[in-house]
Short mmCIF file of N, CA and C in Angstrom, two decimals:
data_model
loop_
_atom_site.label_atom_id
_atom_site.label_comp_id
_atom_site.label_asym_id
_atom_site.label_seq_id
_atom_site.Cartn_x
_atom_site.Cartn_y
_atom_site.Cartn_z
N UNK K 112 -11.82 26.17 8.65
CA UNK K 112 -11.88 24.89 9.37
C UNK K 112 -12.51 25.09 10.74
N UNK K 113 -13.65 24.02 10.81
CA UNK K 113 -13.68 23.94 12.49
C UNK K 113 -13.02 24.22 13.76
N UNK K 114 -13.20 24.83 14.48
CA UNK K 114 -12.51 24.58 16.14
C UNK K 114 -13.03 24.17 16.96
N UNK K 115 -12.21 23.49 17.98
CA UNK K 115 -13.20 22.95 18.78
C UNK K 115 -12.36 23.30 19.77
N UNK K 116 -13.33 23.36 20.93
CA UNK K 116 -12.85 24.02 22.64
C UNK K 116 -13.21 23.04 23.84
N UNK K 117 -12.03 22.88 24.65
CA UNK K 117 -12.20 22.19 25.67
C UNK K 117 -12.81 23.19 27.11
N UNK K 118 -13.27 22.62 27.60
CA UNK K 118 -14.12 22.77 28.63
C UNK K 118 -13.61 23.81 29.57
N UNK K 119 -12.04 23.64 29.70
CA UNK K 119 -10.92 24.50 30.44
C UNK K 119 -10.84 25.71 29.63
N UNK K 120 -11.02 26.22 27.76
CA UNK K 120 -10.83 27.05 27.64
C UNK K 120 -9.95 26.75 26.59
N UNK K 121 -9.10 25.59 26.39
CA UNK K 121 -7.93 25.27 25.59
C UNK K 121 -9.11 25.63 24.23
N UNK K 122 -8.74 26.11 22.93
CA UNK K 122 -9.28 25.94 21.57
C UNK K 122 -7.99 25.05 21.01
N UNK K 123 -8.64 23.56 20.12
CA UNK K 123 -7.95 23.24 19.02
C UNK K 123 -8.26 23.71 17.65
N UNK K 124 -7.40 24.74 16.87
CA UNK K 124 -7.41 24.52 15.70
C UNK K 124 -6.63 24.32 15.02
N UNK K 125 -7.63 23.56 13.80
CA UNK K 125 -6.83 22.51 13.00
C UNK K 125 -5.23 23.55 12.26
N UNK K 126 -5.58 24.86 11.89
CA UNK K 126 -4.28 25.29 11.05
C UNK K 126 -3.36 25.35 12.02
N UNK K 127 -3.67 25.06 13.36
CA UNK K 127 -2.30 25.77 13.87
C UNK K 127 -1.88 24.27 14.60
N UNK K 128 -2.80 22.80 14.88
CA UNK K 128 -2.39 21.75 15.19
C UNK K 128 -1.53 21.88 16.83
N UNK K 129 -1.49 21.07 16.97
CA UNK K 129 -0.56 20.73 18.15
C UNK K 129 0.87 20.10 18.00
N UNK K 130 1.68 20.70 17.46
CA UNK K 130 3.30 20.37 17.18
C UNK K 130 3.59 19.98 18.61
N UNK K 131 3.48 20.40 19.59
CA UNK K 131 4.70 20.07 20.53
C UNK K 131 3.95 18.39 21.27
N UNK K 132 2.55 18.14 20.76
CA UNK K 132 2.15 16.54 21.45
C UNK K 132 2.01 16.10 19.97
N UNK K 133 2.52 16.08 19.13
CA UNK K 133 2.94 15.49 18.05
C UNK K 133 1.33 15.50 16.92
N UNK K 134 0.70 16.38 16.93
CA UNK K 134 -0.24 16.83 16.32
C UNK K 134 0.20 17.69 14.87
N UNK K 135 0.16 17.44 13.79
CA UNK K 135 0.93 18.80 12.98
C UNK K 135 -0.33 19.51 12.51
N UNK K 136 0.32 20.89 11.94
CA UNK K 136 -0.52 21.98 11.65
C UNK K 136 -1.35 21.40 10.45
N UNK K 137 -2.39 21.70 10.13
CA UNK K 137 -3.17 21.15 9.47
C UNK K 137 -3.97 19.94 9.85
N UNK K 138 -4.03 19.61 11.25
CA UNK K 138 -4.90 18.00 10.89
C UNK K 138 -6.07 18.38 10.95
N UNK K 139 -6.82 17.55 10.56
CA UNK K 139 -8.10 18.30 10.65
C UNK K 139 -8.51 17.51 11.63
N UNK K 140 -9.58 17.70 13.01
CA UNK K 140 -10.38 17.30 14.17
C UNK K 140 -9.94 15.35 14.04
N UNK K 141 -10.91 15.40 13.00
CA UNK K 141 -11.29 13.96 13.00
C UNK K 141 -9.95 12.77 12.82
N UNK K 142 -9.06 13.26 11.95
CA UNK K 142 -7.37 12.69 12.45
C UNK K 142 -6.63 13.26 13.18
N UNK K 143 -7.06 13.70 14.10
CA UNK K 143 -6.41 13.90 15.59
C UNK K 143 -6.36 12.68 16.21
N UNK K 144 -5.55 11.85 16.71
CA UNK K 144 -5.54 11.05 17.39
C UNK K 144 -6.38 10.54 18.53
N UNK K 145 -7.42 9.73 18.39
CA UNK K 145 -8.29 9.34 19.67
C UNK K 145 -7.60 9.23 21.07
N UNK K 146 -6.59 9.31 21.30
CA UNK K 146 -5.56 9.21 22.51
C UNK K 146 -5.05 10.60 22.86
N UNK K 147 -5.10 11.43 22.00
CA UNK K 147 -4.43 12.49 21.79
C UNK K 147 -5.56 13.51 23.56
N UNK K 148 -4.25 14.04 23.98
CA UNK K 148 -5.57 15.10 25.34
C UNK K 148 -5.34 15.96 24.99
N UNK K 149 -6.39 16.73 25.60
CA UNK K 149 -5.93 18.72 25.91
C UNK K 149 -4.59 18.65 26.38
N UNK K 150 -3.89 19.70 25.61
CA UNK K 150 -2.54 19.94 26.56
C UNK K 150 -2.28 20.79 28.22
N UNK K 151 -3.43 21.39 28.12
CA UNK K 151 -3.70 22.17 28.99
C UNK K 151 -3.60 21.86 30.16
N UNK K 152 -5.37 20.84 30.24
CA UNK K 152 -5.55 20.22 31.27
C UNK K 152 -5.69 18.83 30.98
N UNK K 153 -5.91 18.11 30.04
CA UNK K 153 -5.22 16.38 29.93
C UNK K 153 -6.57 15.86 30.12
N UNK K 154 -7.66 16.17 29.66
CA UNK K 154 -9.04 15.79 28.92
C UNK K 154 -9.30 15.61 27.55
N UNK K 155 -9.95 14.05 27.45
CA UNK K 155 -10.03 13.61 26.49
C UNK K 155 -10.38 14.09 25.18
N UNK K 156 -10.06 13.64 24.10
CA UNK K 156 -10.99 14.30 22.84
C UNK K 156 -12.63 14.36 22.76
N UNK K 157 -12.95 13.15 23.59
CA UNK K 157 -14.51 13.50 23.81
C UNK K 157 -15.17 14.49 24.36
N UNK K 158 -13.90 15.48 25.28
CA UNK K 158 -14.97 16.37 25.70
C UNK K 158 -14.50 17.85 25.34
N UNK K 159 -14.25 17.73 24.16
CA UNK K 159 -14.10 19.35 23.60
C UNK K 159 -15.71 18.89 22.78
N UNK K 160 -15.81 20.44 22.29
CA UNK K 160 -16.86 21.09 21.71
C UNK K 160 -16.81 21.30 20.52
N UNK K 161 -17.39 22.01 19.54
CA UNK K 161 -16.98 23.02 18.08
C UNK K 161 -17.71 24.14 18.84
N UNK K 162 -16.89 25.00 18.28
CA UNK K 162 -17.47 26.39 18.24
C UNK K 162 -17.14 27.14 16.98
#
């Protein structure tokens, strides 16, 4: 699966999801929640990357 990286450094990937902002393991990018931020630093989904 894809990853994608925020600007700060945070990587989302999809197997490991974001459990603790209510993300579960497995979502893939695109049903991630459009509201959903970096946990990191609290930037939008528009501005991560794939890598």
């Amino acid at each position: 699966m894809q990853k994608y990286e925020c600007p700060c450094g945070y990587v989302y990937d999809p197997e490991l999801g974001d459990p603790d902002n209510g993300v579960a393991p497995g979502t893939a990018w695109e049903d991630v929640p459009e509201d959903w931020t970096c946990p990191t630093c609290g930037l939008d989904k528009d501005s991560f990357s794939e890598i």
